[in-house]
JSON list of C-alpha atoms in Angstrom, two decimals:
[
{"chain": "A", "resi": 169, "resn": "LEU", "atom": "CA", "xyz": [-2.33, -47.03, -11.54]},
{"chain": "A", "resi": 170, "resn": "PHE", "atom": "CA", "xyz": [-1.11, -47.51, -14.99]},
{"chain": "A", "resi": 171, "resn": "GLU", "atom": "CA", "xyz": [-1.07, -44.62, -16.39]},
{"chain": "A", "resi": 172, "resn": "GLU", "atom": "CA", "xyz": [1.18, -45.12, -19.76]},
{"chain": "A", "resi": 173, "resn": "SER", "atom": "CA", "xyz": [-1.04, -49.02, -20.08]},
{"chain": "A", "resi": 174, "resn": "GLU", "atom": "CA", "xyz": [-1.33, -49.47, -24.20]},
{"chain": "A", "resi": 175, "resn": "ILE", "atom": "CA", "xyz": [-4.39, -51.37, -22.96]},
{"chain": "A", "resi": 176, "resn": "ARG", "atom": "CA", "xyz": [-7.38, -48.37, -22.36]},
{"chain": "A", "resi": 177, "resn": "GLU", "atom": "CA", "xyz": [-10.38, -50.78, -20.71]},
{"chain": "A", "resi": 178, "resn": "GLY", "atom": "CA", "xyz": [-10.82, -54.78, -20.78]},
{"chain": "A", "resi": 179, "resn": "ASP", "atom": "CA", "xyz": [-12.96, -57.56, -19.04]},
{"chain": "A", "resi": 180, "resn": "LEU", "atom": "CA", "xyz": [-10.39, -60.35, -17.18]},
{"chain": "A", "resi": 181, "resn": "ALA", "atom": "CA", "xyz": [-10.17, -63.12, -15.06]},
{"chain": "A", "resi": 182, "resn": "ALA", "atom": "CA", "xyz": [-7.24, -64.31, -13.38]},
{"chain": "A", "resi": 183, "resn": "VAL", "atom": "CA", "xyz": [-6.44, -67.01, -10.98]},
{"chain": "A", "resi": 184, "resn": "ALA", "atom": "CA", "xyz": [-3.24, -67.31, -8.89]},
{"chain": "A", "resi": 185, "resn": "GLY", "atom": "CA", "xyz": [-2.48, -70.85, -7.74]},
{"chain": "A", "resi": 186, "resn": "VAL", "atom": "CA", "xyz": [0.19, -70.95, -5.17]},
{"chain": "A", "resi": 187, "resn": "GLU", "atom": "CA", "xyz": [2.21, -74.63, -4.19]},
{"chain": "A", "resi": 188, "resn": "LYS", "atom": "CA", "xyz": [4.04, -74.32, -0.61]},
{"chain": "A", "resi": 189, "resn": "MET", "atom": "CA", "xyz": [7.61, -76.40, -1.07]},
{"chain": "A", "resi": 190, "resn": "PRO", "atom": "CA", "xyz": [10.00, -76.25, 1.61]},
{"chain": "A", "resi": 191, "resn": "ALA", "atom": "CA", "xyz": [11.94, -73.17, 0.00]},
{"chain": "A", "resi": 192, "resn": "HIS", "atom": "CA", "xyz": [9.69, -71.32, -1.93]},
{"chain": "A", "resi": 193, "resn": "LEU", "atom": "CA", "xyz": [6.32, -70.84, -3.25]},
{"chain": "A", "resi": 194, "resn": "GLU", "atom": "CA", "xyz": [5.00, -72.06, -6.68]},
{"chain": "A", "resi": 195, "resn": "PHE", "atom": "CA", "xyz": [3.28, -69.61, -8.77]},
{"chain": "A", "resi": 196, "resn": "THR", "atom": "CA", "xyz": [1.13, -69.77, -11.49]},
{"chain": "A", "resi": 197, "resn": "VAL", "atom": "CA", "xyz": [-1.56, -67.41, -12.72]},
{"chain": "A", "resi": 198, "resn": "LYS", "atom": "CA", "xyz": [-3.56, -67.97, -15.61]},
{"chain": "A", "resi": 199, "resn": "ILE", "atom": "CA", "xyz": [-5.30, -64.74, -17.09]},
{"chain": "A", "resi": 200, "resn": "SER", "atom": "CA", "xyz": [-7.93, -64.57, -19.65]},
{"chain": "A", "resi": 201, "resn": "GLY", "atom": "CA", "xyz": [-10.71, -62.24, -20.77]},
{"chain": "A", "resi": 202, "resn": "ARG", "atom": "CA", "xyz": [-10.16, -59.39, -23.21]},
{"chain": "A", "resi": 203, "resn": "VAL", "atom": "CA", "xyz": [-8.92, -56.11, -24.03]},
{"chain": "A", "resi": 204, "resn": "MET", "atom": "CA", "xyz": [-9.07, -52.98, -26.09]},
{"chain": "A", "resi": 205, "resn": "VAL", "atom": "CA", "xyz": [-6.00, -51.97, -27.61]},
{"chain": "A", "resi": 206, "resn": "SER", "atom": "CA", "xyz": [-5.34, -49.53, -30.34]},
{"chain": "A", "resi": 207, "resn": "CYS", "atom": "CA", "xyz": [-5.04, -50.88, -33.73]},
{"chain": "A", "resi": 208, "resn": "ASP", "atom": "CA", "xyz": [-1.04, -49.63, -34.95]},
{"chain": "A", "resi": 209, "resn": "ARG", "atom": "CA", "xyz": [-2.52, -49.38, -38.60]},
{"chain": "A", "resi": 210, "resn": "CYS", "atom": "CA", "xyz": [-6.12, -47.11, -38.57]},
{"chain": "A", "resi": 211, "resn": "LEU", "atom": "CA", "xyz": [-5.07, -46.62, -34.65]},
{"chain": "A", "resi": 212, "resn": "GLU", "atom": "CA", "xyz": [-9.24, -47.60, -33.51]},
{"chain": "A", "resi": 213, "resn": "MET", "atom": "CA", "xyz": [-9.84, -49.32, -31.07]},
{"chain": "A", "resi": 214, "resn": "PHE", "atom": "CA", "xyz": [-10.60, -52.81, -30.83]},
{"chain": "A", "resi": 215, "resn": "GLU", "atom": "CA", "xyz": [-11.06, -56.00, -28.56]},
{"chain": "A", "resi": 216, "resn": "TYR", "atom": "CA", "xyz": [-7.86, -58.33, -28.53]},
{"chain": "A", "resi": 217, "resn": "PRO", "atom": "CA", "xyz": [-8.10, -61.55, -26.90]},
{"chain": "A", "resi": 218, "resn": "VAL", "atom": "CA", "xyz": [-5.55, -62.25, -23.73]},
{"chain": "A", "resi": 219, "resn": "ASP", "atom": "CA", "xyz": [-5.28, -66.18, -22.28]},
{"chain": "A", "resi": 220, "resn": "CYS", "atom": "CA", "xyz": [-2.01, -66.81, -20.56]},
{"chain": "A", "resi": 221, "resn": "GLU", "atom": "CA", "xyz": [-0.25, -68.64, -17.71]},
{"chain": "A", "resi": 222, "resn": "ASN", "atom": "CA", "xyz": [2.91, -67.73, -16.28]},
{"chain": "A", "resi": 223, "resn": "HIS", "atom": "CA", "xyz": [5.02, -68.94, -13.61]},
{"chain": "A", "resi": 224, "resn": "PHE", "atom": "CA", "xyz": [6.69, -67.79, -10.93]},
{"chain": "A", "resi": 225, "resn": "LEU", "atom": "CA", "xyz": [8.96, -68.82, -7.95]},
{"chain": "A", "resi": 226, "resn": "VAL", "atom": "CA", "xyz": [8.80, -66.71, -4.51]},
{"chain": "A", "resi": 227, "resn": "LYS", "atom": "CA", "xyz": [11.25, -67.71, -2.41]},
{"chain": "A", "resi": 228, "resn": "TYR", "atom": "CA", "xyz": [12.79, -66.23, 1.02]},
{"chain": "A", "resi": 229, "resn": "GLY", "atom": "CA", "xyz": [15.48, -64.46, 1.84]},
{"chain": "A", "resi": 230, "resn": "GLU", "atom": "CA", "xyz": [17.29, -60.77, 2.69]},
{"chain": "A", "resi": 231, "resn": "GLU", "atom": "CA", "xyz": [18.47, -59.66, -1.14]},
{"chain": "A", "resi": 232, "resn": "HIS", "atom": "CA", "xyz": [17.00, -60.31, -4.08]},
{"chain": "A", "resi": 233, "resn": "ASP", "atom": "CA", "xyz": [18.39, -62.12, -7.48]},
{"chain": "A", "resi": 234, "resn": "PHE", "atom": "CA", "xyz": [18.14, -59.96, -10.18]},
{"chain": "A", "resi": 235, "resn": "ASN", "atom": "CA", "xyz": [19.40, -62.49, -12.19]},
{"chain": "A", "resi": 236, "resn": "ASP", "atom": "CA", "xyz": [16.51, -64.36, -12.39]},
{"chain": "A", "resi": 237, "resn": "PRO", "atom": "CA", "xyz": [13.34, -62.36, -13.52]},
{"chain": "A", "resi": 238, "resn": "ASP", "atom": "CA", "xyz": [11.27, -65.43, -12.40]},
{"chain": "A", "resi": 239, "resn": "ILE", "atom": "CA", "xyz": [12.32, -65.77, -9.36]},
{"chain": "A", "resi": 240, "resn": "ILE", "atom": "CA", "xyz": [10.70, -63.45, -6.21]},
{"chain": "A", "resi": 241, "resn": "THR", "atom": "CA", "xyz": [12.87, -63.06, -3.14]},
{"chain": "A", "resi": 242, "resn": "LEU", "atom": "CA", "xyz": [10.47, -62.05, -0.22]},
{"chain": "A", "resi": 243, "resn": "ARG", "atom": "CA", "xyz": [12.22, -61.27, 2.94]},
{"chain": "A", "resi": 244, "resn": "ALA", "atom": "CA", "xyz": [11.67, -62.44, 6.44]},
{"chain": "A", "resi": 245, "resn": "ASP", "atom": "CA", "xyz": [9.37, -59.49, 7.78]},
{"chain": "A", "resi": 246, "resn": "GLU", "atom": "CA", "xyz": [6.98, -59.51, 4.50]},
{"chain": "A", "resi": 247, "resn": "HIS", "atom": "CA", "xyz": [3.55, -62.05, 4.54]},
{"chain": "A", "resi": 248, "resn": "GLU", "atom": "CA", "xyz": [1.69, -60.36, 1.63]},
{"chain": "A", "resi": 249, "resn": "LEU", "atom": "CA", "xyz": [2.90, -60.05, -1.62]},
{"chain": "A", "resi": 250, "resn": "ASP", "atom": "CA", "xyz": [0.58, -58.02, -4.10]},
{"chain": "A", "resi": 251, "resn": "LEU", "atom": "CA", "xyz": [0.13, -59.74, -7.57]},
{"chain": "A", "resi": 252, "resn": "LYS", "atom": "CA", "xyz": [-1.21, -55.84, -9.30]},
{"chain": "A", "resi": 253, "resn": "GLN", "atom": "CA", "xyz": [2.31, -55.68, -11.36]},
{"chain": "A", "resi": 254, "resn": "PHE", "atom": "CA", "xyz": [2.64, -58.86, -12.48]},
{"chain": "A", "resi": 255, "resn": "PHE", "atom": "CA", "xyz": [-1.27, -59.29, -13.92]},
{"chain": "A", "resi": 256, "resn": "TYR", "atom": "CA", "xyz": [-0.21, -56.17, -15.76]},
{"chain": "A", "resi": 257, "resn": "GLU", "atom": "CA", "xyz": [2.72, -57.56, -17.75]},
{"chain": "A", "resi": 258, "resn": "PHE", "atom": "CA", "xyz": [1.42, -60.92, -18.06]},
{"chain": "A", "resi": 259, "resn": "ILE", "atom": "CA", "xyz": [-1.27, -59.34, -19.94]},
{"chain": "A", "resi": 260, "resn": "HIS", "atom": "CA", "xyz": [1.10, -56.89, -21.99]},
{"chain": "A", "resi": 261, "resn": "LEU", "atom": "CA", "xyz": [3.80, -59.65, -22.59]},
{"chain": "A", "resi": 262, "resn": "ALA", "atom": "CA", "xyz": [0.30, -61.60, -24.18]},
{"chain": "A", "resi": 263, "resn": "LEU", "atom": "CA", "xyz": [-0.52, -59.16, -26.65]},
{"chain": "A", "resi": 264, "resn": "PRO", "atom": "CA", "xyz": [1.61, -59.25, -29.90]},
{"chain": "A", "resi": 265, "resn": "ILE", "atom": "CA", "xyz": [4.48, -56.82, -30.37]},
{"chain": "A", "resi": 266, "resn": "LYS", "atom": "CA", "xyz": [1.99, -55.63, -33.98]},
{"chain": "A", "resi": 267, "resn": "ARG", "atom": "CA", "xyz": [-1.69, -54.86, -32.70]},
{"chain": "A", "resi": 268, "resn": "VAL", "atom": "CA", "xyz": [-3.95, -54.53, -36.23]},
{"chain": "A", "resi": 269, "resn": "HIS", "atom": "CA", "xyz": [-7.43, -55.29, -36.22]},
{"chain": "A", "resi": 270, "resn": "PRO", "atom": "CA", "xyz": [-7.91, -59.45, -37.24]},
{"chain": "A", "resi": 271, "resn": "ALA", "atom": "CA", "xyz": [-8.89, -59.44, -40.91]},
{"chain": "A", "resi": 272, "resn": "ASP", "atom": "CA", "xyz": [-12.57, -60.54, -41.62]},
{"chain": "A", "resi": 273, "resn": "GLN", "atom": "CA", "xyz": [-14.17, -64.50, -42.80]},
{"chain": "A", "resi": 274, "resn": "PHE", "atom": "CA", "xyz": [-13.09, -63.22, -46.26]},
{"chain": "A", "resi": 275, "resn": "GLY", "atom": "CA", "xyz": [-9.22, -62.26, -45.61]},
{"chain": "A", "resi": 276, "resn": "ASN", "atom": "CA", "xyz": [-10.42, -58.94, -46.29]},
{"chain": "A", "resi": 277, "resn": "SER", "atom": "CA", "xyz": [-9.38, -55.98, -43.53]},
{"chain": "A", "resi": 278, "resn": "THR", "atom": "CA", "xyz": [-11.44, -54.68, -40.82]},
{"chain": "A", "resi": 279, "resn": "CYS", "atom": "CA", "xyz": [-9.76, -51.70, -40.14]},
{"chain": "A", "resi": 280, "resn": "ASN", "atom": "CA", "xyz": [-11.38, -47.74, -40.83]},
{"chain": "A", "resi": 281, "resn": "PRO", "atom": "CA", "xyz": [-11.36, -47.88, -44.76]},
{"chain": "A", "resi": 282, "resn": "ASP", "atom": "CA", "xyz": [-11.56, -44.02, -43.85]},
{"chain": "A", "resi": 283, "resn": "MET", "atom": "CA", "xyz": [-7.96, -43.53, -42.12]},
{"chain": "A", "resi": 284, "resn": "ILE", "atom": "CA", "xyz": [-6.61, -47.28, -45.14]},
{"chain": "A", "resi": 285, "resn": "ARG", "atom": "CA", "xyz": [-7.55, -44.61, -47.65]},
{"chain": "A", "resi": 286, "resn": "LYS", "atom": "CA", "xyz": [-5.66, -41.38, -45.94]},
{"chain": "A", "resi": 287, "resn": "LEU", "atom": "CA", "xyz": [-2.50, -43.63, -45.36]},
{"chain": "A", "resi": 288, "resn": "ASN", "atom": "CA", "xyz": [-2.27, -44.83, -49.62]},
{"chain": "A", "resi": 289, "resn": "GLU", "atom": "CA", "xyz": [-2.80, -40.72, -50.10]},
{"chain": "A", "resi": 290, "resn": "HIS", "atom": "CA", "xyz": [0.53, -40.38, -48.20]},
{"chain": "A", "resi": 291, "resn": "LEU", "atom": "CA", "xyz": [2.30, -43.43, -49.35]},
{"chain": "A", "resi": 292, "resn": "ILE", "atom": "CA", "xyz": [5.51, -43.16, -50.83]},
{"chain": "A", "resi": 293, "resn": "ASP", "atom": "CA", "xyz": [6.48, -44.29, -54.03]},
{"chain": "A", "resi": 294, "resn": "ASP", "atom": "CA", "xyz": [10.19, -45.44, -53.96]},
{"chain": "A", "resi": 295, "resn": "ASP", "atom": "CA", "xyz": [10.31, -45.69, -58.19]},
{"chain": "A", "resi": 296, "resn": "LYS", "atom": "CA", "xyz": [9.77, -42.69, -58.19]},
{"chain": "A", "resi": 297, "resn": "ASN", "atom": "CA", "xyz": [11.91, -41.40, -56.15]},
{"chain": "A", "resi": 298, "resn": "ARG", "atom": "CA", "xyz": [14.56, -43.52, -56.31]},
{"chain": "A", "resi": 299, "resn": "ASP", "atom": "CA", "xyz": [18.56, -43.25, -58.37]},
{"chain": "A", "resi": 300, "resn": "PRO", "atom": "CA", "xyz": [19.35, -45.23, -60.97]},
{"chain": "A", "resi": 301, "resn": "ARG", "atom": "CA", "xyz": [23.30, -45.13, -60.19]},
{"chain": "A", "resi": 302, "resn": "TRP", "atom": "CA", "xyz": [21.97, -47.13, -57.21]},
{"chain": "A", "resi": 303, "resn": "ASP", "atom": "CA", "xyz": [20.55, -50.06, -59.47]},
{"chain": "A", "resi": 304, "resn": "GLN", "atom": "CA", "xyz": [24.04, -51.92, -60.87]},
{"chain": "A", "resi": 305, "resn": "LEU", "atom": "CA", "xyz": [25.09, -51.60, -57.19]},
{"chain": "A", "resi": 306, "resn": "LYS", "atom": "CA", "xyz": [22.12, -53.06, -55.86]},
{"chain": "A", "resi": 307, "resn": "ARG", "atom": "CA", "xyz": [22.64, -55.72, -58.60]},
{"chain": "A", "resi": 308, "resn": "LEU", "atom": "CA", "xyz": [25.70, -57.02, -57.14]},
{"chain": "A", "resi": 309, "resn": "MET", "atom": "CA", "xyz": [24.50, -57.17, -53.73]},
{"chain": "A", "resi": 310, "resn": "ASN", "atom": "CA", "xyz": [21.79, -59.04, -54.56]},
{"chain": "A", "resi": 311, "resn": "ASP", "atom": "CA", "xyz": [23.50, -61.66, -56.75]},
{"chain": "A", "resi": 312, "resn": "ASN", "atom": "CA", "xyz": [26.53, -62.88, -54.26]}
]
């Protein structure tokens, strides 16, 4: 269904509540559970908790208003609303931009040590590659 998803698997529960108003429907979607995502540092999969609550409105009309992404327009002849895409987006928006293994109780990284070792072997030392002619200019920029 969603081939490009960064989530490989998960165990989630979603609860959707609807409050009917005279001119629209107010949806509240609560999603909680866990998903498996790839670590941005060591590339191993790890479990990340998800707990989010989102709100959006559904109104009846003929034209969709693209100015507000939290308002969905449902034509009068439509009687169902597929929430799969909303769930997908809400779950992905609940994930942090940078996904790394959480630290252990001592504050140490729980990333794959072999991969971290390989990354450290290929680090570029900026001091070795620095052109000393630029040092004076950098000092001037930092002083201002």
